[in-house]
Amino acid sequence: MTVELRPLGVHCNISCQYCYQNPQRDAGNLGKRYDIEAMKQAIQEEGGSFILFGGEPLMVPEDDLEELWAWGLKKYDRNGVQTNGTLINETHIRMFKQYKVQVGISIDGPGELNDVRWSGSLEKTRADTAKTEAAIARLCQESIPPTLIVTLHRNNATNDKLPIMHEWFRKLDRMGVPSARLHLLESENENIRNKYALSMAENIQVLLSFAELEGELRGMSLDIFHDIEELLQGRDNNVGCVWRACDPYTTSAVRGVEGLGQRSNCGRTNKDGIDFVKSDQPGFERYLALYKTPQSDGGCQDCRFFLMCKGQCPGTSIDGDWRNRTEHCAIWMKLFEHVEQRLLDQGIKPLSVSTDRLNVERSVVQGWAKGRNYRIHKIIEDPMPTAVPKFSIPAFHRISWVSDSARFVWQPRLEAIVKARPRIFAHAVRSELYSCALIRLDDVESNEFEDWLNDHDDLDMTRLENAGPIGDCCTNHRHLVVGRSEAVDRFARAWQDNNRATMTELLGEPKCCQQFQKKIRDDLQVNDPILAQAL
């Protein structure tokens, strides 16, 4: 785990037309100031080394960069930066060497092939591209070769451009660039997508051409093909975050720290233009749903590559909705099939066609249901008992705050409302608005409520077994029924007998609602009215 430190947020000196951070810029959420000590404190609390990120991090004044990197070297014995390379100067190069800074550079190709990374005019764009190319060469000469991120689109990967790209990669390989990460175009702007995105077939052709090219390269690796080959052999300990069941509300692979110390998530999952503070706990509802949802409905049901792919990055989900699988599914499917066949030709049996796959898959799914994200290689090394998973997405709620200041003001208030809610139900029963109230609380909340209820001896309370009509989706909570003694006894018997008519009567549910609930249970065979409406 590495911390992404963004002193200036998404502030940048160029304007890549497809940038996934543009929603934040459009919303005006640009970093304008920072506090070095607050950033250091946040990094230490996250517990890992950091990489300077942006926007463009080299817009930070050199003195402040030096302070951060000197501290990072002393604290973690390493540093990192991800930059577009246009601002690299002699001072930066000196600091890269002095403070062990691993440099990553984002560039989409040589010369005109990099024009989508716009600098305001064609002349300025070409000049900046030349600066970046010169910086790559210089860093290689200084024995601090950078890694690259290259986004593929219509300006650099059509049939007429591919030969130029391939020759450029050969040149980079000879220079000593160790690796490149190939990105498919991700953009929230439909006009940009229509203008620059390659078709599904074109993307497949382009990536397969790079897979073939990689065999020619002496030292340069391309992360996509390495990751897929590792995943198909059950080795997921050193693969990219997009294959690791990323939760969009906590993004475990990216521990973001903003300029004033606020924690943030990976920008690729940010579709609202707001750097939400990390949620308190991760969840894997997306992957439980994808596992069971038919592919025709945006899921991954019965895909033999699901265990390895997991629907890929939530930031690239169909329609920008993280609950769906990636919009690039057909592309990744083709690459998995390509590498799968390559392994078979080498006499290696991939996990995708192994008889062990379903058991490993079930273990992973069972882990998600418990809030755990088990690694494939760990399960293979130490198999655990598995059963065919009973499909249910556990009841869950998580809160994401727009800022630490908002959390400071509003979290105590919302917690007070939640704490008051069961008491309000109890008061409604005492006032004879209802005969009973059904309350669901966790263990701590339940004990507090029971203590409070002891001071109101005109009400009785009974704990209900989870085997009732609520099912097993809420096993981390207790169900309590509160009311007068006779009504509580009637409700408890109805709960055990799954007598919905009696329960809804005691809870004061209107007749029209009772009829609607009965209709969806009988006609649609579901219990959830929202699902019934969707169907």
Short mmCIF file of C-alpha atoms in Angstrom, two decimals:
data_model
loop_
_atom_site.label_atom_id
_atom_site.label_comp_id
_atom_site.label_asym_id
_atom_site.label_seq_id
_atom_site.Cartn_x
_atom_site.Cartn_y
_atom_site.Cartn_z
CA MET A 1 0.00 0.00 0.00
CA THR A 2 1.28 3.45 -0.97
CA VAL A 3 -0.20 6.80 0.01
CA GLU A 4 -1.04 9.16 -2.85
CA LEU A 5 -0.16 12.61 -1.58
CA ARG A 6 -1.84 15.43 -3.50
CA PRO A 7 -0.73 18.81 -2.08
CA LEU A 8 -2.51 20.71 -4.87
CA GLY A 9 -5.33 18.24 -5.48
CA VAL A 10 -6.10 17.92 -9.19
CA HIS A 11 -4.50 21.24 -10.13
CA CYS A 12 -2.48 20.71 -13.33
CA ASN A 13 -0.43 22.70 -15.85
CA ILE A 14 -1.90 20.90 -18.88
CA SER A 15 -5.43 19.88 -19.88
CA CYS A 16 -5.62 16.27 -21.01
CA GLN A 17 -8.93 16.17 -22.82
CA TYR A 18 -9.91 12.73 -21.51
CA CYS A 19 -8.72 13.13 -17.90
CA TYR A 20 -10.82 11.21 -15.36
CA GLN A 21 -10.21 14.05 -12.88
CA ASN A 22 -12.11 16.56 -15.02
CA PRO A 23 -15.37 16.17 -13.01
CA GLN A 24 -13.51 17.57 -9.99
CA ARG A 25 -12.14 20.46 -12.01
CA ASP A 26 -15.55 21.13 -13.51
CA ALA A 27 -16.98 21.26 -9.99
CA GLY A 28 -14.29 23.74 -8.95
CA ASN A 29 -12.65 21.31 -6.49
CA LEU A 30 -9.06 22.37 -7.13
CA GLY A 31 -6.35 22.25 -4.48
CA LYS A 32 -5.30 25.80 -3.65
CA ARG A 33 -3.28 25.47 -0.46
CA TYR A 34 -1.61 22.86 1.69
CA ASP A 35 -0.14 22.31 5.13
CA ILE A 36 3.06 20.25 5.10
CA GLU A 37 2.84 19.21 8.75
CA ALA A 38 -0.80 18.16 8.38
CA MET A 39 0.15 16.07 5.33
CA LYS A 40 3.04 14.41 7.20
CA GLN A 41 0.76 13.57 10.11
CA ALA A 42 -1.87 12.06 7.79
CA ILE A 43 0.76 10.00 5.95
CA GLN A 44 2.05 8.57 9.23
CA GLU A 45 -1.47 7.68 10.32
CA GLU A 46 -2.02 5.86 7.02
CA GLY A 47 1.12 3.88 7.79
CA GLY A 48 2.94 3.71 4.48
CA SER A 49 5.35 5.46 2.17
CA PHE A 50 3.95 8.07 -0.21
CA ILE A 51 4.01 9.06 -3.84
CA LEU A 52 3.44 12.66 -4.87
CA PHE A 53 0.43 12.81 -7.13
CA GLY A 54 -1.86 15.29 -8.83
CA GLY A 55 -2.92 16.93 -11.06
CA GLU A 56 0.68 17.84 -11.55
CA PRO A 57 2.71 17.54 -8.32
CA LEU A 58 5.81 19.32 -9.69
CA MET A 59 3.81 22.55 -9.52
CA VAL A 60 4.62 22.45 -5.78
CA PRO A 61 7.52 24.85 -5.04
CA GLU A 62 10.91 23.15 -5.06
CA ASP A 63 11.71 23.98 -1.42
CA ASP A 64 8.52 22.24 -0.28
CA LEU A 65 9.21 19.26 -2.52
CA GLU A 66 12.64 18.94 -0.98
CA GLU A 67 11.23 19.10 2.55
CA LEU A 68 8.69 16.37 1.77
CA TRP A 69 11.20 14.10 0.05
CA ALA A 70 13.88 14.58 2.69
CA TRP A 71 11.31 13.59 5.31
CA GLY A 72 10.09 10.68 3.18
CA LEU A 73 13.62 9.32 2.73
CA LYS A 74 14.33 9.50 6.44
CA LYS A 75 10.98 8.00 7.37
CA TYR A 76 10.47 5.35 4.67
CA ASP A 77 13.79 5.13 2.79
CA ARG A 78 12.04 5.87 -0.52
CA ASN A 79 9.86 8.35 -2.36
CA GLY A 80 7.82 8.53 -5.54
CA VAL A 81 6.21 10.97 -7.95
CA GLN A 82 3.76 10.62 -10.84
CA THR A 83 4.15 13.52 -13.27
CA ASN A 84 3.47 14.53 -16.86
CA GLY A 85 7.18 15.32 -17.11
CA THR A 86 6.85 18.78 -18.66
CA LEU A 87 8.24 20.63 -15.61
CA ILE A 88 11.22 18.39 -14.77
CA ASN A 89 14.36 20.50 -14.39
CA GLU A 90 17.91 20.10 -13.08
CA THR A 91 16.85 20.70 -9.48
CA HIS A 92 14.20 18.01 -9.71
CA ILE A 93 16.71 15.54 -11.18
CA ARG A 94 19.13 16.29 -8.38
CA MET A 95 16.36 15.65 -5.81
CA PHE A 96 15.21 12.46 -7.55
CA LYS A 97 18.71 11.03 -7.13
CA GLN A 98 19.37 12.43 -3.66
CA TYR A 99 16.05 11.33 -2.11
CA LYS A 100 15.49 8.00 -3.94
CA VAL A 101 12.45 9.23 -5.85
CA GLN A 102 10.91 6.64 -8.19
CA VAL A 103 9.57 8.64 -11.12
CA GLY A 104 6.45 7.73 -13.07
CA ILE A 105 5.66 9.70 -16.23
CA SER A 106 2.33 9.93 -18.04
CA ILE A 107 2.73 10.30 -21.80
CA ASP A 108 0.73 8.87 -24.70
CA GLY A 109 3.40 8.71 -27.37
CA PRO A 110 6.05 10.72 -29.21
CA GLY A 111 5.36 13.99 -31.00
CA GLU A 112 1.85 14.37 -32.41
CA LEU A 113 0.71 11.11 -30.84
CA ASN A 114 0.66 12.95 -27.51
CA ASP A 115 -1.53 15.84 -28.76
CA VAL A 116 -4.58 14.85 -26.67
CA ARG A 117 -2.54 15.81 -23.61
CA TRP A 118 -3.32 19.43 -24.45
CA SER A 119 -1.35 22.45 -23.26
CA GLY A 120 -3.56 25.22 -24.64
CA SER A 121 -2.30 25.38 -28.22
CA LEU A 122 -0.80 22.96 -30.69
CA GLU A 123 2.56 24.73 -30.56
CA LYS A 124 2.67 24.63 -26.76
CA THR A 125 1.46 21.02 -26.69
CA ARG A 126 4.20 19.85 -29.05
CA ALA A 127 6.81 21.81 -27.07
CA ASP A 128 5.66 20.23 -23.81
CA THR A 129 5.72 16.76 -25.38
CA ALA A 130 9.30 17.37 -26.47
CA LYS A 131 10.18 18.36 -22.88
CA THR A 132 8.65 15.14 -21.56
CA GLU A 133 10.49 13.01 -24.11
CA ALA A 134 13.75 14.77 -23.24
CA ALA A 135 13.09 14.21 -19.52
CA ILE A 136 12.60 10.46 -20.09
CA ALA A 137 15.89 10.24 -21.98
CA ARG A 138 17.72 12.28 -19.35
CA LEU A 139 16.41 10.20 -16.46
CA CYS A 140 17.54 7.04 -18.22
CA GLN A 141 21.00 8.57 -18.75
CA GLU A 142 21.12 9.44 -15.03
CA SER A 143 20.36 5.79 -14.12
CA ILE A 144 16.98 6.68 -12.65
CA PRO A 145 14.75 5.42 -15.49
CA PRO A 146 11.04 6.24 -15.11
CA THR A 147 8.06 3.95 -15.49
CA LEU A 148 5.37 5.09 -17.91
CA ILE A 149 1.57 5.29 -18.06
CA VAL A 150 0.22 5.32 -21.62
CA THR A 151 -3.47 5.79 -22.45
CA LEU A 152 -4.63 4.28 -25.74
CA HIS A 153 -7.04 6.23 -27.98
CA ARG A 154 -7.69 7.27 -31.57
CA ASN A 155 -4.81 9.73 -31.61
CA ASN A 156 -2.11 7.15 -30.89
CA ALA A 157 -3.40 3.62 -31.55
CA THR A 158 -5.23 3.48 -34.88
CA ASN A 159 -3.74 1.32 -37.65
CA ASP A 160 -1.70 4.19 -39.07
CA LYS A 161 -0.31 5.17 -35.65
CA LEU A 162 0.48 1.72 -34.21
CA PRO A 163 3.75 1.22 -36.12
CA ILE A 164 5.00 4.54 -34.71
CA MET A 165 3.95 3.52 -31.20
CA HIS A 166 5.63 0.13 -31.48
CA GLU A 167 8.88 1.66 -32.68
CA TRP A 168 8.71 4.19 -29.83
CA PHE A 169 8.34 1.34 -27.32
CA ARG A 170 11.35 -0.41 -28.83
CA LYS A 171 13.30 2.82 -28.42
CA LEU A 172 12.16 3.18 -24.81
CA ASP A 173 13.23 -0.40 -24.18
CA ARG A 174 16.72 0.31 -25.57
CA MET A 175 16.93 3.42 -23.36
CA GLY A 176 16.22 1.33 -20.25
CA VAL A 177 12.61 2.19 -19.37
CA PRO A 178 11.66 -0.79 -17.18
CA SER A 179 7.87 -0.91 -17.55
CA ALA A 180 4.79 0.73 -18.97
CA ARG A 181 1.18 0.57 -17.88
CA LEU A 182 -1.31 0.59 -20.74
CA HIS A 183 -4.64 2.28 -19.99
CA LEU A 184 -7.82 2.07 -22.01
CA LEU A 185 -9.49 5.44 -22.47
CA GLU A 186 -11.66 6.44 -19.51
CA SER A 187 -13.61 9.65 -19.81
CA GLU A 188 -16.78 11.03 -18.25
CA ASN A 189 -17.34 13.36 -21.23
CA GLU A 190 -19.41 11.70 -23.98
CA ASN A 191 -18.10 14.10 -26.63
CA ILE A 192 -14.50 13.20 -25.81
CA ARG A 193 -15.41 9.53 -25.68
CA ASN A 194 -17.01 9.72 -29.15
CA LYS A 195 -14.02 11.62 -30.51
CA TYR A 196 -11.14 9.62 -29.06
CA ALA A 197 -12.30 6.19 -27.84
CA LEU A 198 -11.30 3.16 -29.86
CA SER A 199 -13.99 0.63 -30.67
CA MET A 200 -14.10 -2.67 -28.81
CA ALA A 201 -12.58 -4.48 -31.79
CA GLU A 202 -9.88 -1.83 -32.20
CA ASN A 203 -8.92 -2.01 -28.52
CA ILE A 204 -8.60 -5.78 -28.75
CA GLN A 205 -6.46 -5.54 -31.87
CA VAL A 206 -4.24 -2.87 -30.29
CA LEU A 207 -3.67 -4.79 -27.05
CA LEU A 208 -2.96 -8.04 -28.83
CA SER A 209 -0.41 -6.20 -30.96
CA PHE A 210 1.31 -5.00 -27.78
CA ALA A 211 1.20 -8.53 -26.38
CA GLU A 212 3.12 -9.65 -29.45
CA LEU A 213 5.48 -6.67 -29.21
CA GLU A 214 6.34 -7.48 -25.59
CA GLY A 215 8.04 -10.65 -26.82
CA GLU A 216 10.56 -8.48 -28.68
CA LEU A 217 11.38 -6.20 -25.76
CA ARG A 218 14.56 -7.03 -23.87
CA GLY A 219 13.82 -5.52 -20.48
CA MET A 220 10.61 -3.52 -20.66
CA SER A 221 7.45 -5.18 -19.32
CA LEU A 222 3.83 -4.27 -19.98
CA ASP A 223 1.77 -4.66 -16.82
CA ILE A 224 -1.51 -5.83 -18.39
CA PHE A 225 -0.16 -9.10 -19.77
CA HIS A 226 1.97 -9.81 -16.71
CA ASP A 227 -1.08 -9.34 -14.47
CA ILE A 228 -3.37 -11.59 -16.52
CA GLU A 229 -0.76 -14.34 -16.72
CA GLU A 230 -0.21 -14.20 -12.97
CA LEU A 231 -3.95 -14.21 -12.23
CA LEU A 232 -4.57 -17.22 -14.45
CA GLN A 233 -1.99 -19.10 -12.42
CA GLY A 234 -3.57 -18.12 -9.11
CA ARG A 235 -0.83 -15.63 -8.18
CA ASP A 236 -2.57 -12.38 -7.29
CA ASN A 237 -0.13 -11.00 -4.72
CA ASN A 238 1.64 -8.68 -7.18
CA VAL A 239 -1.07 -7.58 -9.61
CA GLY A 240 -2.68 -4.20 -10.13
CA CYS A 241 -5.50 -2.87 -7.98
CA VAL A 242 -8.07 -3.19 -10.80
CA TRP A 243 -8.11 -6.98 -10.29
CA ARG A 244 -8.48 -6.91 -6.51
CA ALA A 245 -12.20 -6.31 -5.86
CA CYS A 246 -11.76 -2.61 -5.16
CA ASP A 247 -14.45 -1.08 -2.96
CA PRO A 248 -15.30 2.35 -4.43
CA TYR A 249 -15.94 3.84 -0.98
CA THR A 250 -12.59 2.88 0.53
CA THR A 251 -10.25 1.99 -2.43
CA SER A 252 -7.73 0.02 -0.37
CA ALA A 253 -4.99 0.33 -3.01
CA VAL A 254 -5.11 4.13 -2.91
CA ARG A 255 -4.84 5.88 0.42
CA GLY A 256 -5.24 9.47 -0.71
CA VAL A 257 -4.07 12.41 1.39
CA GLU A 258 -5.04 15.92 0.29
CA GLY A 259 -3.21 19.18 0.94
CA LEU A 260 -4.76 19.86 4.35
CA GLY A 261 -4.50 16.24 5.51
CA GLN A 262 -7.96 15.04 4.45
CA ARG A 263 -8.15 11.36 3.43
CA SER A 264 -9.53 10.58 -0.02
CA ASN A 265 -10.13 7.66 -2.37
CA CYS A 266 -8.87 6.80 -5.82
CA GLY A 267 -9.95 9.47 -8.29
CA ARG A 268 -11.08 6.84 -10.80
CA THR A 269 -14.09 6.00 -8.63
CA ASN A 270 -14.97 9.67 -8.18
CA LYS A 271 -17.84 10.39 -10.55
CA ASP A 272 -19.39 13.26 -8.56
CA GLY A 273 -16.56 15.79 -8.65
CA ILE A 274 -16.11 15.54 -4.86
CA ASP A 275 -13.20 13.99 -2.96
CA PHE A 276 -15.23 12.01 -0.46
CA VAL A 277 -13.51 11.09 2.80
CA LYS A 278 -12.93 7.36 3.08
CA SER A 279 -15.76 5.37 4.57
CA ASP A 280 -15.07 3.76 7.94
CA GLN A 281 -15.31 0.18 6.67
CA PRO A 282 -14.93 -1.57 3.32
CA GLY A 283 -17.71 -3.53 1.69
CA PHE A 284 -17.87 -5.94 -1.21
CA GLU A 285 -21.52 -5.64 -2.24
CA ARG A 286 -20.48 -4.95 -5.85
CA TYR A 287 -18.73 -8.30 -6.15
CA LEU A 288 -21.43 -10.33 -4.42
CA ALA A 289 -23.93 -8.81 -6.86
CA LEU A 290 -21.72 -9.30 -9.92
CA TYR A 291 -21.21 -12.95 -8.97
CA LYS A 292 -24.95 -13.62 -9.16
CA THR A 293 -26.18 -11.09 -11.74
CA PRO A 294 -26.53 -12.37 -15.33
CA GLN A 295 -24.09 -10.95 -17.83
CA SER A 296 -27.03 -9.64 -19.85
CA ASP A 297 -27.89 -7.39 -16.89
CA GLY A 298 -24.41 -6.00 -16.31
CA GLY A 299 -23.15 -8.78 -14.05
CA CYS A 300 -20.58 -11.57 -14.31
CA GLN A 301 -22.61 -14.70 -13.57
CA ASP A 302 -20.96 -17.94 -14.76
CA CYS A 303 -17.92 -16.21 -16.27
CA ARG A 304 -14.93 -18.54 -15.90
CA PHE A 305 -12.65 -15.50 -15.51
CA PHE A 306 -14.69 -13.84 -12.74
CA LEU A 307 -12.42 -15.16 -9.99
CA MET A 308 -9.45 -13.43 -11.61
CA CYS A 309 -11.13 -10.34 -13.10
CA LYS A 310 -13.92 -9.63 -10.55
CA GLY A 311 -15.62 -7.21 -12.92
CA GLN A 312 -12.46 -5.08 -13.09
CA CYS A 313 -12.22 -1.45 -11.91
CA PRO A 314 -15.45 0.09 -10.56
CA GLY A 315 -14.29 3.38 -12.08
CA THR A 316 -14.86 1.91 -15.55
CA SER A 317 -18.25 0.34 -14.86
CA ILE A 318 -21.03 0.33 -17.43
CA ASP A 319 -22.91 3.67 -17.42
CA GLY A 320 -20.58 4.97 -14.71
CA ASP A 321 -22.50 2.86 -12.15
CA TRP A 322 -20.05 0.99 -9.93
CA ARG A 323 -22.60 -1.80 -9.38
CA ASN A 324 -22.07 -2.96 -12.96
CA ARG A 325 -19.05 -4.76 -14.39
CA THR A 326 -16.51 -2.84 -16.44
CA GLU A 327 -17.60 -1.41 -19.78
CA HIS A 328 -14.41 -2.97 -21.22
CA CYS A 329 -15.51 -6.52 -20.38
CA ALA A 330 -15.32 -7.84 -23.95
CA ILE A 331 -11.76 -6.53 -24.26
CA TRP A 332 -10.53 -8.15 -21.05
CA MET A 333 -12.37 -11.37 -21.93
CA LYS A 334 -10.45 -11.59 -25.18
CA LEU A 335 -7.12 -10.94 -23.45
CA PHE A 336 -7.83 -13.56 -20.79
CA GLU A 337 -8.68 -16.06 -23.55
CA HIS A 338 -5.47 -15.14 -25.40
CA VAL A 339 -3.22 -15.62 -22.37
CA GLU A 340 -5.17 -18.71 -21.28
CA GLN A 341 -4.43 -20.37 -24.64
CA ARG A 342 -0.80 -19.29 -24.47
CA LEU A 343 -0.43 -21.02 -21.10
CA LEU A 344 -2.18 -24.15 -22.36
CA ASP A 345 0.21 -24.25 -25.31
CA GLN A 346 3.08 -24.18 -22.80
CA GLY A 347 1.61 -27.13 -20.91
CA ILE A 348 0.41 -24.96 -18.01
CA LYS A 349 -3.18 -25.47 -16.79
CA PRO A 350 -4.75 -22.09 -15.99
CA LEU A 351 -7.00 -21.67 -12.97
CA SER A 352 -9.85 -20.70 -15.33
CA VAL A 353 -10.11 -24.30 -16.62
CA SER A 354 -9.10 -26.03 -13.38
CA THR A 355 -11.51 -28.20 -11.41
CA ASP A 356 -10.40 -26.25 -8.34
CA ARG A 357 -11.70 -22.94 -9.66
CA LEU A 358 -15.25 -23.20 -8.28
CA ASN A 359 -14.05 -24.07 -4.77
CA VAL A 360 -11.62 -21.16 -4.73
CA GLU A 361 -14.34 -18.90 -6.11
CA ARG A 362 -16.76 -19.97 -3.40
CA SER A 363 -14.20 -19.24 -0.70
CA VAL A 364 -13.69 -15.74 -2.10
CA VAL A 365 -17.46 -15.13 -2.26
CA GLN A 366 -17.91 -16.37 1.31
CA GLY A 367 -15.17 -13.96 2.37
CA TRP A 368 -16.93 -11.02 0.72
CA ALA A 369 -20.15 -11.90 2.54
CA LYS A 370 -18.16 -11.62 5.79
CA GLY A 371 -16.54 -8.33 4.77
CA ARG A 372 -13.21 -10.00 3.96
CA ASN A 373 -11.30 -9.85 0.68
CA TYR A 374 -9.42 -13.15 0.49
CA ARG A 375 -6.49 -13.43 -1.90
CA ILE A 376 -6.54 -16.26 -4.42
CA HIS A 377 -2.99 -17.41 -3.70
CA LYS A 378 -3.71 -17.63 0.03
CA ILE A 379 -6.75 -19.84 -0.53
CA ILE A 380 -4.79 -22.10 -2.88
CA GLU A 381 -1.98 -22.40 -0.31
CA ASP A 382 -4.39 -23.04 2.57
CA PRO A 383 -7.76 -24.32 1.26
CA MET A 384 -10.79 -23.70 3.46
CA PRO A 385 -14.05 -25.68 3.61
CA THR A 386 -16.56 -24.33 1.12
CA ALA A 387 -20.20 -24.83 0.39
CA VAL A 388 -22.32 -23.59 -2.45
CA PRO A 389 -22.88 -19.98 -1.34
CA LYS A 390 -26.45 -19.05 -0.50
CA PHE A 391 -26.91 -15.81 -2.34
CA SER A 392 -27.72 -12.83 -0.21
CA ILE A 393 -26.19 -9.39 -0.01
CA PRO A 394 -25.86 -8.57 3.70
CA ALA A 395 -27.72 -5.56 4.98
CA PHE A 396 -25.28 -2.67 4.99
CA HIS A 397 -24.93 1.06 5.20
CA ARG A 398 -21.84 3.19 4.93
CA ILE A 399 -21.39 6.93 5.11
CA SER A 400 -18.99 8.96 2.97
CA TRP A 401 -18.34 12.55 4.00
CA VAL A 402 -17.51 15.39 1.61
CA SER A 403 -14.88 16.73 4.02
CA ASP A 404 -13.46 16.26 7.50
CA SER A 405 -15.07 19.53 8.59
CA ALA A 406 -18.49 18.30 7.45
CA ARG A 407 -17.91 15.07 9.34
CA PHE A 408 -16.96 16.96 12.50
CA VAL A 409 -20.20 18.95 12.45
CA TRP A 410 -22.70 16.39 11.22
CA GLN A 411 -21.55 12.96 12.40
CA PRO A 412 -22.51 13.55 16.08
CA ARG A 413 -25.90 14.85 14.97
CA LEU A 414 -26.67 11.90 12.73
CA GLU A 415 -25.50 9.48 15.41
CA ALA A 416 -27.84 11.20 17.88
CA ILE A 417 -30.74 10.76 15.44
CA VAL A 418 -29.92 7.07 14.99
CA LYS A 419 -29.71 6.63 18.75
CA ALA A 420 -33.06 8.39 19.24
CA ARG A 421 -34.89 6.35 16.59
CA PRO A 422 -35.67 3.22 18.66
CA ARG A 423 -36.74 5.41 21.55
CA ILE A 424 -39.11 7.30 19.26
CA PHE A 425 -40.63 3.96 18.21
CA ALA A 426 -41.04 3.00 21.87
CA HIS A 427 -42.74 6.33 22.67
CA ALA A 428 -45.08 5.81 19.70
CA VAL A 429 -46.12 2.46 21.20
CA ARG A 430 -46.60 4.02 24.65
CA SER A 431 -48.83 6.64 23.01
CA GLU A 432 -50.85 3.78 21.47
CA LEU A 433 -50.13 4.84 17.89
CA TYR A 434 -49.09 1.23 17.28
CA SER A 435 -49.43 -2.02 19.18
CA CYS A 436 -45.80 -3.00 18.64
CA ALA A 437 -42.52 -1.71 17.24
CA LEU A 438 -39.96 -3.95 15.53
CA ILE A 439 -36.45 -2.61 16.11
CA ARG A 440 -33.14 -3.85 14.65
CA LEU A 441 -29.97 -2.92 16.55
CA ASP A 442 -26.40 -4.10 16.79
CA ASP A 443 -25.13 -5.55 20.08
CA VAL A 444 -23.95 -2.26 21.57
CA GLU A 445 -27.07 -0.35 20.53
CA SER A 446 -29.25 -3.19 21.80
CA ASN A 447 -27.69 -3.14 25.27
CA GLU A 448 -28.03 0.64 25.51
CA PHE A 449 -31.66 0.51 24.43
CA GLU A 450 -32.51 -2.26 26.87
CA ASP A 451 -30.98 -0.21 29.70
CA TRP A 452 -33.10 2.77 28.67
CA LEU A 453 -36.24 0.61 28.39
CA ASN A 454 -35.80 -0.64 31.98
CA ASP A 455 -36.86 2.83 33.12
CA HIS A 456 -40.21 2.42 31.31
CA ASP A 457 -41.91 -0.46 33.08
CA ASP A 458 -45.16 -0.05 31.14
CA LEU A 459 -43.53 -1.66 28.08
CA ASP A 460 -42.32 -5.20 27.52
CA MET A 461 -39.59 -6.32 25.14
CA THR A 462 -38.62 -9.65 23.59
CA ARG A 463 -35.57 -10.58 21.56
CA LEU A 464 -36.44 -12.38 18.34
CA GLU A 465 -34.51 -15.17 16.70
CA ASN A 466 -33.09 -14.30 13.26
CA ALA A 467 -34.71 -17.42 11.85
CA GLY A 468 -37.89 -15.42 11.39
CA PRO A 469 -39.11 -13.80 8.17
CA ILE A 470 -36.23 -11.33 8.01
CA GLY A 471 -33.98 -14.27 7.08
CA ASP A 472 -30.24 -14.51 7.60
CA CYS A 473 -29.24 -11.19 5.99
CA CYS A 474 -29.02 -9.38 9.33
CA THR A 475 -27.07 -11.82 11.50
CA ASN A 476 -24.90 -9.06 12.99
CA HIS A 477 -27.94 -7.44 14.56
CA ARG A 478 -30.59 -8.27 17.10
CA HIS A 479 -34.30 -7.92 16.43
CA LEU A 480 -36.38 -6.64 19.32
CA VAL A 481 -40.14 -6.26 19.57
CA VAL A 482 -41.46 -3.67 22.01
CA GLY A 483 -45.04 -3.19 23.18
CA ARG A 484 -47.59 -4.13 25.82
CA SER A 485 -47.17 -7.64 27.18
CA GLU A 486 -50.02 -9.32 25.25
CA ALA A 487 -49.08 -7.67 21.94
CA VAL A 488 -45.41 -8.64 22.32
CA ASP A 489 -46.35 -12.27 22.94
CA ARG A 490 -48.61 -12.29 19.86
CA PHE A 491 -45.89 -10.77 17.70
CA ALA A 492 -43.24 -13.23 18.88
CA ARG A 493 -45.51 -16.18 18.00
CA ALA A 494 -46.29 -14.65 14.60
CA TRP A 495 -42.56 -14.13 13.97
CA GLN A 496 -41.81 -17.78 14.62
CA ASP A 497 -44.79 -18.89 12.50
CA ASN A 498 -43.96 -16.43 9.71
CA ASN A 499 -47.49 -15.05 10.10
CA ARG A 500 -47.09 -11.82 8.20
CA ALA A 501 -50.72 -10.77 8.49
CA THR A 502 -50.55 -10.68 12.29
CA MET A 503 -47.17 -8.95 12.34
CA THR A 504 -48.23 -6.18 9.94
CA GLU A 505 -51.43 -5.68 11.91
CA LEU A 506 -49.52 -5.26 15.19
CA LEU A 507 -47.00 -2.91 13.55
CA GLY A 508 -49.85 -0.72 12.31
CA GLU A 509 -49.14 -1.18 8.62
CA PRO A 510 -52.05 0.22 6.54
CA LYS A 511 -54.29 -2.26 4.71
CA CYS A 512 -53.21 -0.97 1.29
CA CYS A 513 -49.56 -1.65 2.12
CA GLN A 514 -50.40 -5.11 3.42
CA GLN A 515 -52.21 -5.89 0.17
CA PHE A 516 -49.29 -4.61 -1.91
CA GLN A 517 -46.78 -6.69 0.05
CA LYS A 518 -48.94 -9.78 -0.38
CA LYS A 519 -49.26 -9.10 -4.11
CA ILE A 520 -45.51 -8.88 -4.74
CA ARG A 521 -44.83 -11.98 -2.64
CA ASP A 522 -47.49 -14.02 -4.43
CA ASP A 523 -47.06 -12.69 -7.96
CA LEU A 524 -43.35 -11.87 -8.15
CA GLN A 525 -42.00 -14.12 -5.39
CA VAL A 526 -39.92 -11.34 -3.83
CA ASN A 527 -39.95 -9.59 -0.46
CA ASP A 528 -38.44 -6.25 -1.42
CA PRO A 529 -40.94 -3.67 -2.76
CA ILE A 530 -38.14 -1.68 -4.43
CA LEU A 531 -37.00 -4.78 -6.32
CA ALA A 532 -40.64 -5.43 -7.24
CA GLN A 533 -40.96 -1.97 -8.73
CA ALA A 534 -37.68 -2.42 -10.64
CA LEU A 535 -38.88 -5.73 -12.05
#
